[in-house]
Coordinates of C-alpha atoms and ligand atoms in Angstrom, one line a residue:
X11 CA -22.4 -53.3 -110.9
X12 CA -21.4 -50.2 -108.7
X13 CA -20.5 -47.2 -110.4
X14 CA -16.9 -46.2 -109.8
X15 CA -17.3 -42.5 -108.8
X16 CA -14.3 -40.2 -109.9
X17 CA -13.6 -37.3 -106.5
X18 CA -14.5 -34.2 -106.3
X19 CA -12.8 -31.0 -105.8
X20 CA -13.1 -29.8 -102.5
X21 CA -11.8 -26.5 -101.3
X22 CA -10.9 -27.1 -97.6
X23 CA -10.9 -24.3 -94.7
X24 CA -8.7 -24.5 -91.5
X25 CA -8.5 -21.1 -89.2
X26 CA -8.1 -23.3 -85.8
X27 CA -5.6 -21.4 -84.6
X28 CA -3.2 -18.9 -86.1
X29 CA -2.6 -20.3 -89.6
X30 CA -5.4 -19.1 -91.9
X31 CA -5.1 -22.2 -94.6
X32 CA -7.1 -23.0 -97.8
X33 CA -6.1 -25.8 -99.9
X34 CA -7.8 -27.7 -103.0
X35 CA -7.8 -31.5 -103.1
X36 CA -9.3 -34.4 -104.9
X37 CA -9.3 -37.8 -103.4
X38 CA -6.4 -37.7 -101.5
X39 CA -4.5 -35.9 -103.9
X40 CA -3.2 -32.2 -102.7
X41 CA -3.8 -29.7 -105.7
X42 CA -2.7 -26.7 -103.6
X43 CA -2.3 -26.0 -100.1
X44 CA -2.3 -22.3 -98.6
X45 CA -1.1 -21.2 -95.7
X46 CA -0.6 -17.6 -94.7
X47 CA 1.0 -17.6 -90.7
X48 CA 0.3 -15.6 -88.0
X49 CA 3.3 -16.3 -86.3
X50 CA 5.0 -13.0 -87.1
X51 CA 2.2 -11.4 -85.2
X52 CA 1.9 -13.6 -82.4
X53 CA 5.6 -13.5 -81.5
X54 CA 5.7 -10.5 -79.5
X55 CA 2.8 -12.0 -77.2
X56 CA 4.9 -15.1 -76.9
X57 CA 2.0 -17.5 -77.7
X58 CA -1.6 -17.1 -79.9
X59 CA -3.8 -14.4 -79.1
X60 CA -7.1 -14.9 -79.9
X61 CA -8.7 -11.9 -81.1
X62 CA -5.5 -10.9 -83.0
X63 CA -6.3 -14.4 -84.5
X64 CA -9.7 -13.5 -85.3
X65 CA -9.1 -10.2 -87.1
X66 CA -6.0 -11.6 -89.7
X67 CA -8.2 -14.6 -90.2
X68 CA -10.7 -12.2 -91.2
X69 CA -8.5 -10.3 -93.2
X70 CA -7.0 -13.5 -94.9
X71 CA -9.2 -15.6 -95.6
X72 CA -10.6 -13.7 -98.9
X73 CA -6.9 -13.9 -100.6
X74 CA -6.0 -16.8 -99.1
X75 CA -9.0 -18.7 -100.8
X76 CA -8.0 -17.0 -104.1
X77 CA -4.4 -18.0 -104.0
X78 CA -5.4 -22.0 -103.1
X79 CA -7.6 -22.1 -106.3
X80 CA -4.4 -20.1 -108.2
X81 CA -2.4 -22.5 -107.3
X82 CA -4.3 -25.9 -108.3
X83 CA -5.5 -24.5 -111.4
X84 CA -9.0 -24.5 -110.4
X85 CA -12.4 -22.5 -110.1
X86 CA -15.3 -22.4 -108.7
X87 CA -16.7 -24.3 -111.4
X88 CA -14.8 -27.1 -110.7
X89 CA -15.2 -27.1 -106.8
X90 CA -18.0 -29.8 -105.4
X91 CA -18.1 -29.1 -101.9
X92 CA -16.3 -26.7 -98.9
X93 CA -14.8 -28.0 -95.9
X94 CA -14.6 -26.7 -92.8
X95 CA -13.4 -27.1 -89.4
X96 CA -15.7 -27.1 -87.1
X97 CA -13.1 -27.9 -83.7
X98 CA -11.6 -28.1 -81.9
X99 CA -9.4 -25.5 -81.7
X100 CA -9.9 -21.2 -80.3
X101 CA -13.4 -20.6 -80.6
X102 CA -13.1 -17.3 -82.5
X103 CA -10.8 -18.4 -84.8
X104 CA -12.8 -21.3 -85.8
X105 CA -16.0 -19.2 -86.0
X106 CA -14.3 -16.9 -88.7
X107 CA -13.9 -20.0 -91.0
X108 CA -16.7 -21.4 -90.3
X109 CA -18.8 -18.7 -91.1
X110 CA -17.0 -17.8 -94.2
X111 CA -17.4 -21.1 -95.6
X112 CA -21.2 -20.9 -95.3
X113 CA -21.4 -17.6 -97.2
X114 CA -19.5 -19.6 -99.8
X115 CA -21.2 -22.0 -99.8
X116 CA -24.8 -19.8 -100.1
X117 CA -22.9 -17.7 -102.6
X118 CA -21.7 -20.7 -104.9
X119 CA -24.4 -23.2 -103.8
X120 CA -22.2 -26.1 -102.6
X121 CA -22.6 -28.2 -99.6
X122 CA -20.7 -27.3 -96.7
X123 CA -18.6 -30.4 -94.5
X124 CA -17.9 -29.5 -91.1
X125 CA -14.3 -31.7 -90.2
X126 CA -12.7 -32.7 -86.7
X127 CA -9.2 -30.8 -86.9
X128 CA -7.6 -33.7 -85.5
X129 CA -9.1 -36.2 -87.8
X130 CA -7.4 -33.7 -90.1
X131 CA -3.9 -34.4 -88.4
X132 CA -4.7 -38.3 -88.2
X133 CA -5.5 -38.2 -92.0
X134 CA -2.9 -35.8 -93.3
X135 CA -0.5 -39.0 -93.3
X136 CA -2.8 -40.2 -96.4
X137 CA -2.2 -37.2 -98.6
X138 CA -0.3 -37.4 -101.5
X139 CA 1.2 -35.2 -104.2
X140 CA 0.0 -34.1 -106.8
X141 CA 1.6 -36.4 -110.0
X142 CA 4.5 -34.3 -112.2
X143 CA 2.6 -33.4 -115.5
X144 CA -0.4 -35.1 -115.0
X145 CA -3.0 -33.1 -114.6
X146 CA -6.5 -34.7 -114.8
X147 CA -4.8 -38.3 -113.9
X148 CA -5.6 -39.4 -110.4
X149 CA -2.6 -41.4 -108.9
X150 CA -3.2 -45.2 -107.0
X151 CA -5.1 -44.4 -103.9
X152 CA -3.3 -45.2 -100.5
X153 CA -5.3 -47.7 -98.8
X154 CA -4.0 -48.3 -95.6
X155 CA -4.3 -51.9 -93.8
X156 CA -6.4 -50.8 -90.5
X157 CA -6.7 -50.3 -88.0
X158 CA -3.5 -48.5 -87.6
X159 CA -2.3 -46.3 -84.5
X160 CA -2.3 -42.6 -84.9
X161 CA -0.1 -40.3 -82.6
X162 CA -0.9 -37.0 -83.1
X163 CA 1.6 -34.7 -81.6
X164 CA 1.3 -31.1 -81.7
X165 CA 1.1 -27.5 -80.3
X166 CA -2.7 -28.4 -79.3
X167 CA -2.8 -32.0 -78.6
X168 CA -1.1 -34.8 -77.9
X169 CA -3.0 -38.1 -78.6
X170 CA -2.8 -42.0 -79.2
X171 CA -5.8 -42.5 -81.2
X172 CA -6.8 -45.9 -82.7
X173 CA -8.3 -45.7 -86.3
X174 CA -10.6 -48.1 -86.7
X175 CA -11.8 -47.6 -90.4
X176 CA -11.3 -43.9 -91.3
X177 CA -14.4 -42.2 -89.8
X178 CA -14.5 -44.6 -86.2
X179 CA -11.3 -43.7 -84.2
X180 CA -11.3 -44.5 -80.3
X181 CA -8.5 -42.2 -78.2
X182 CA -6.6 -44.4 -76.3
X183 CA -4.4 -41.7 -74.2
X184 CA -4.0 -38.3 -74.4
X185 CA -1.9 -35.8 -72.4
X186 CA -3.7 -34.4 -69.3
X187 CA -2.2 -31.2 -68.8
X188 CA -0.2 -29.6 -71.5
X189 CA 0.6 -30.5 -74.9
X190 CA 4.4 -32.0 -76.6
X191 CA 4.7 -28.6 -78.9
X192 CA 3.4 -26.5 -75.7
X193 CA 5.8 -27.7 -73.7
X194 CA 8.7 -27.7 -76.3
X195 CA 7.4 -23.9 -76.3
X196 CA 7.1 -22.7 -73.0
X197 CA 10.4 -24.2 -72.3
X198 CA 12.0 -22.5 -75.6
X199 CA 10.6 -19.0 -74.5
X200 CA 11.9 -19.6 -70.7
X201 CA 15.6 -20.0 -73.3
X202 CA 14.5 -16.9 -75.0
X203 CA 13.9 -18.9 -78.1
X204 CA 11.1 -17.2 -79.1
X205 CA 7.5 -18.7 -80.8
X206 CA 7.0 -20.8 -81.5
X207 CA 10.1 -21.9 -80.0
X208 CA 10.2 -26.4 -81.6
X209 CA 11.6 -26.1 -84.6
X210 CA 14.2 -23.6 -82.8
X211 CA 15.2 -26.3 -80.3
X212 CA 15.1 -28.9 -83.2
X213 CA 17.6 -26.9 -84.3
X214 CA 20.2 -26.2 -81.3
X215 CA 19.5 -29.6 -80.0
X216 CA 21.8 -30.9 -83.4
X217 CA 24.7 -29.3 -81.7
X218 CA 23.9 -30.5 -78.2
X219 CA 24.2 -33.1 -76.1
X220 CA 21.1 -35.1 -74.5
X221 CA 22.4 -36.8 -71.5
X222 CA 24.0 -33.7 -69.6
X223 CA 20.8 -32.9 -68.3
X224 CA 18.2 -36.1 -67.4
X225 CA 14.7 -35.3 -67.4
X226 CA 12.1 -36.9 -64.7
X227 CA 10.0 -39.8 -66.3
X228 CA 6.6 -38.6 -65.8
X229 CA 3.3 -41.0 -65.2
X230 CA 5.9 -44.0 -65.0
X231 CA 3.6 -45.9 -62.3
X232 CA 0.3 -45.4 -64.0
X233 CA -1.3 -48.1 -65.8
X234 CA -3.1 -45.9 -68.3
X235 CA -1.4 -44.8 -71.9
X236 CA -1.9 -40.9 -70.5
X237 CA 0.6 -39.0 -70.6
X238 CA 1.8 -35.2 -69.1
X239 CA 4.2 -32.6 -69.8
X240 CA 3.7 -30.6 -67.0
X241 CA 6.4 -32.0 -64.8
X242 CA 9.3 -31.6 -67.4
X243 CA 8.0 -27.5 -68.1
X244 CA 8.6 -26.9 -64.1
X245 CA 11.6 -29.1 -64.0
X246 CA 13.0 -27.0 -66.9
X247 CA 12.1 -23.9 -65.3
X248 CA 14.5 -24.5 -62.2
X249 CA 17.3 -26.1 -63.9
X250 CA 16.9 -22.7 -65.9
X251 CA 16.9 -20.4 -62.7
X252 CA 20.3 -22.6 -61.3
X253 CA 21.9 -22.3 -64.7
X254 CA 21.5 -18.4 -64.9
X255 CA 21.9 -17.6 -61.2
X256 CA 25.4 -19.1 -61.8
X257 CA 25.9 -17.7 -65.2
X258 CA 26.3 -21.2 -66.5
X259 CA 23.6 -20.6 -69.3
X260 CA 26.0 -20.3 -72.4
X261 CA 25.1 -21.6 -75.8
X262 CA 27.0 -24.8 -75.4
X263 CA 24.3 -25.4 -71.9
X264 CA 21.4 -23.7 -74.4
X265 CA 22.0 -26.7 -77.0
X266 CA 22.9 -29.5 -74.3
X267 CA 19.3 -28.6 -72.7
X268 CA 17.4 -28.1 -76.1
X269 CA 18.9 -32.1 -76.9
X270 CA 17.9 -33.1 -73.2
X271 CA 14.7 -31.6 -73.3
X272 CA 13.8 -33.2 -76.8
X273 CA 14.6 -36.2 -75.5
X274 CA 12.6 -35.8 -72.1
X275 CA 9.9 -34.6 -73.7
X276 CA 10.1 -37.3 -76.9
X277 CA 10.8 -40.3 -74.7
X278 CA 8.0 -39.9 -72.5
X279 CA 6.1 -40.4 -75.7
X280 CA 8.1 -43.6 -76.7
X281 CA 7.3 -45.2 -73.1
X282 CA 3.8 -44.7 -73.1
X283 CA 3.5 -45.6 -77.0
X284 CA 5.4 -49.2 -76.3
X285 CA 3.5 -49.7 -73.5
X286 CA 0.1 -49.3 -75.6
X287 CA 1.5 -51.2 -78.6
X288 CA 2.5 -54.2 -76.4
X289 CA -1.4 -54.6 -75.4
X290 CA -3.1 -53.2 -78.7
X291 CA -2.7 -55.7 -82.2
X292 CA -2.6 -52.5 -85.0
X293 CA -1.4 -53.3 -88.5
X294 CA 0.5 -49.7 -89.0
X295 CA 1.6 -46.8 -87.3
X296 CA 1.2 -43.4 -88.3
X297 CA 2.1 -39.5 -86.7
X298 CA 0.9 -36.1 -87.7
X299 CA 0.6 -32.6 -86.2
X300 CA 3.2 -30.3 -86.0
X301 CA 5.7 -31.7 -84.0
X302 CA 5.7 -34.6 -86.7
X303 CA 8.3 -32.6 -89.0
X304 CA 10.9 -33.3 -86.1
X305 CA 13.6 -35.6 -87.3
X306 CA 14.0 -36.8 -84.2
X307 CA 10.9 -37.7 -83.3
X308 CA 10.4 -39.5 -86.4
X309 CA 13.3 -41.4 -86.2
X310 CA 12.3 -42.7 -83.0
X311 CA 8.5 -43.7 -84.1
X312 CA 9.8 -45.0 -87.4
X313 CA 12.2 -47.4 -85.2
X314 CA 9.4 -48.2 -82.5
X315 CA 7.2 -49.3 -85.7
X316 CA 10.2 -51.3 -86.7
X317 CA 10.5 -53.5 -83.7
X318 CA 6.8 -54.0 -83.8
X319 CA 7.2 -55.0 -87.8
X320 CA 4.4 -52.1 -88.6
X321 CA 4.4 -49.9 -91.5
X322 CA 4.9 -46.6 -90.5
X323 CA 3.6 -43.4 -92.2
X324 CA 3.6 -39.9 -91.9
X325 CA 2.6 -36.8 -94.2
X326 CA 4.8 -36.5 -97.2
X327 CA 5.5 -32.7 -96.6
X328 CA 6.3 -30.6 -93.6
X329 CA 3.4 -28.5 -94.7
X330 CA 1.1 -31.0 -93.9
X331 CA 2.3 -31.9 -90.6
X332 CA 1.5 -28.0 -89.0
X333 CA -1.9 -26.6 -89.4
X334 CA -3.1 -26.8 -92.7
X335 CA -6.4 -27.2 -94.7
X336 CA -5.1 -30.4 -96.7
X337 CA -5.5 -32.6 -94.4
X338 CA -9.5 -31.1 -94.2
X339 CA -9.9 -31.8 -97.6
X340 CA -8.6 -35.2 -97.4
X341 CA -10.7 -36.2 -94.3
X342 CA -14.0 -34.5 -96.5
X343 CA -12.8 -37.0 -99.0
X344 CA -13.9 -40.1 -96.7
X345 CA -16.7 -38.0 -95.9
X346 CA -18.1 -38.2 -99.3
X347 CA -16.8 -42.1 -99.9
X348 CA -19.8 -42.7 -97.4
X349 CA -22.2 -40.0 -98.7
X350 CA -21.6 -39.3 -102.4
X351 CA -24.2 -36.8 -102.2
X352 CA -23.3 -34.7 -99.2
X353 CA -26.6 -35.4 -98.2
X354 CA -28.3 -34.6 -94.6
X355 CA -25.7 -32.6 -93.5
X356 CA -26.3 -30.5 -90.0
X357 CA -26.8 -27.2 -89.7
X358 CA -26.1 -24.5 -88.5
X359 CA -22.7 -25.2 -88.1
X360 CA -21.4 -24.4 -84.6
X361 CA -18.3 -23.9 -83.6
X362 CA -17.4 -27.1 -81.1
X363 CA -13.8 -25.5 -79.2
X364 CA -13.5 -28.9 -77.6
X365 CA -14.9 -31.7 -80.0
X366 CA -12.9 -34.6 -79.3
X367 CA -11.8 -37.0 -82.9
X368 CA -14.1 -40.2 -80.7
X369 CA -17.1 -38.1 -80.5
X370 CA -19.0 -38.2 -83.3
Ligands
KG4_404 O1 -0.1 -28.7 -85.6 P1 0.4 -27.4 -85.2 O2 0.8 -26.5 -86.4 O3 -0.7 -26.6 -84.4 C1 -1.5 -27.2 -83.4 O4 -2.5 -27.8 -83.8 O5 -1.1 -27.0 -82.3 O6 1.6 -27.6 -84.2 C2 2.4 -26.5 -83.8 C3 3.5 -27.1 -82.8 C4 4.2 -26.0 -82.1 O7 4.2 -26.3 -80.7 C5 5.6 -26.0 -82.7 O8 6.6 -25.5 -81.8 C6 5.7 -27.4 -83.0 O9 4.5 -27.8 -83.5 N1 6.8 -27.7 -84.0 C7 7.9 -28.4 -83.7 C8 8.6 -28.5 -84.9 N2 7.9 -27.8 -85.9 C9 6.8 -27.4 -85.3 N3 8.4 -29.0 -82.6 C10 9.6 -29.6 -82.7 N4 10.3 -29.7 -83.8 C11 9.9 -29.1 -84.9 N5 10.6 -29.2 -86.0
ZN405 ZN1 -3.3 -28.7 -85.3

């Protein structure tokens, strides 16, 4: 008879960007997740700048740790195994985890699991709370019927990937130029929005209306389930220039564009995502990354997976949509279903900037 294995504690690592995040997790139960923000430092360059995002990485990381084992009631006695991202994301932010979390690793002998960021993301919809009052009780596992469709949409990436079994994914389209979050960004800061500028245009596009200004379709005649965002940042930038050269820019125009652009940049998402579902049997849908905790965008996936009569999932908590280091302990947790004894793990652990979730 196999022996039912209970999970470990893992304390996961994410510094991929500008969030330095730490989090402890069993299975895929979240036990704390950590995440001190950059943003506040960032904003006056209007976007991440990397070697800020080195040094308060640097500087977090130490309390940031502390806090996450605070918080789920842990210590290093209980931890099994750190997790890491290796990639991809800014190469000298991802060094500073990853070397931290081998010094931890040295210094508290545990293995160290270097985790795809956007596995992370594809993942993070499989997290679940911790249960009210029960502290050493794990809850029912999720187990999801695969292979589902992932979208991952966020400041970094914007991807369909197919999930095979968790650990063999296969991207099916991805955007070729910028990112959904980038774009909602770039476009925000052209509005004087400020960064990052999604959740601000979430917020204006409430009060405005969509259909005042139409957005170009982009990639409409190609066959392929890419997409790009390009086209709608440098349509936005001259309906921007017209709008202020004629002083027509008030807030009423600021929230009608916020809603139209939402929906440019959403929809263009929704085609190429039908399109793909119409030629690709899946048994679920999910979406994670940071554009994830838009209402909007939800709605409109959670109706798409309707029509197609496909669960649809996505993480339980707007902290697990942004960066976070959850959804790394949560993918190390499939990591050791396969190898209970973190065995044979590579080293050293390089950073890999541009380690796509298919590549292995
Ligand atoms: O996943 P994430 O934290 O970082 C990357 O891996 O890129 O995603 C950040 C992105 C930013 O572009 C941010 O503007 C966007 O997610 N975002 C939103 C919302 N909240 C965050 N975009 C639209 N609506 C939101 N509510
Ligand atoms: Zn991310």
């Amino acid at each position: 008879m196999n022996k039912i294995l209970t999970p470990p504690h893992i304390l996961a690592i994410d510094t991929s960007c500008d969030e330095t995040a730490v989090a402890v997790t069993r299975g895929q139960t979240v036990l704390s997740n950590v995440i001190a923000s950059q943003a506040q430092l960032h904003r006056q360059y209007g976007g991440v700048f990397p070697t800020v995002a080195k040094q308060a990485h640097q500087e977090n990381l130490e309390p940031t740790v502390q806090a996450a084992l605070q918080k789920a009631g842990a210590t290093w006695n209980d931890i099994r195994a750190i997790a890491v991202t290796q990639g991809p994301g800014l190469a000298p932010a991802l060094e500073v985890g990853l070397r931290f979390a081998v010094a931890l690793g040295e210094q508290h002998t545990l293995p160290v699991v270097p985790i795809n960021h956007i596995e992370g993301h594809v993942l993070s919809v499989l997290a679940q709370p911790r249960p009210r009052g029960a502290t050493a009780r794990l809850q029912q596992p999720i187990e999801p019927t695969l292979p589902a469709l992932a979208v991952v949409v966020s400041g970094g990436h914007t991807e369909f990937i197919l999930v095979k079994t968790v650990g063999r994914y296969q991207r099916l389209g991805a955007t070729v130029d910028d990112a959904a979050g980038e774009c909602l960004d770039k476009v925000g800061r052209l509005l004087g929005l400020g960064y990052p500028a999604g959740p601000v245009v979430e917020t204006l596009a409430k009060k405005g209306n969509s259909s005042i200004f139409p957005f170009p379709k982009p990639m409409t005649a190609t066959k392929t389930f890419d997409m790009s965002f390009s086209g709608i940042k440098t349509h936005s930038r001259k309906l921007i220039d017209q709008l202020e050269k004629t002083n027509a820019l008030d807030r009423q125009a600021i929230a009608d564009f916020c809603a139209s652009l939402q929906e440019g940049v959403f929809e263009h998402i929704i085609y190429k995502l039908t399109k793909l579902l119409k030629e690709t049997p899946v048994k679920e849908l999910w979406l994670g990354g940071g554009v994830a905790a838009n209402v909007e965008l939800r709605k409109k996936l959670r109706s798409l997976a309707g029509e197609y009569q496909l669960p649809f999932r996505t993480p339980y908590s707007q902290k697990l949509t942004g960066d976070n280091a959850a959804m790394i302990g949560v993918a190390a947790y499939y990591f050791w279903k396969n190898n209970p004894d973190f065995a044979n793990i590579p080293t050293p652990l390089d950073r890999k900037p541009q380690w796509p979730v298919d590549n292995r």
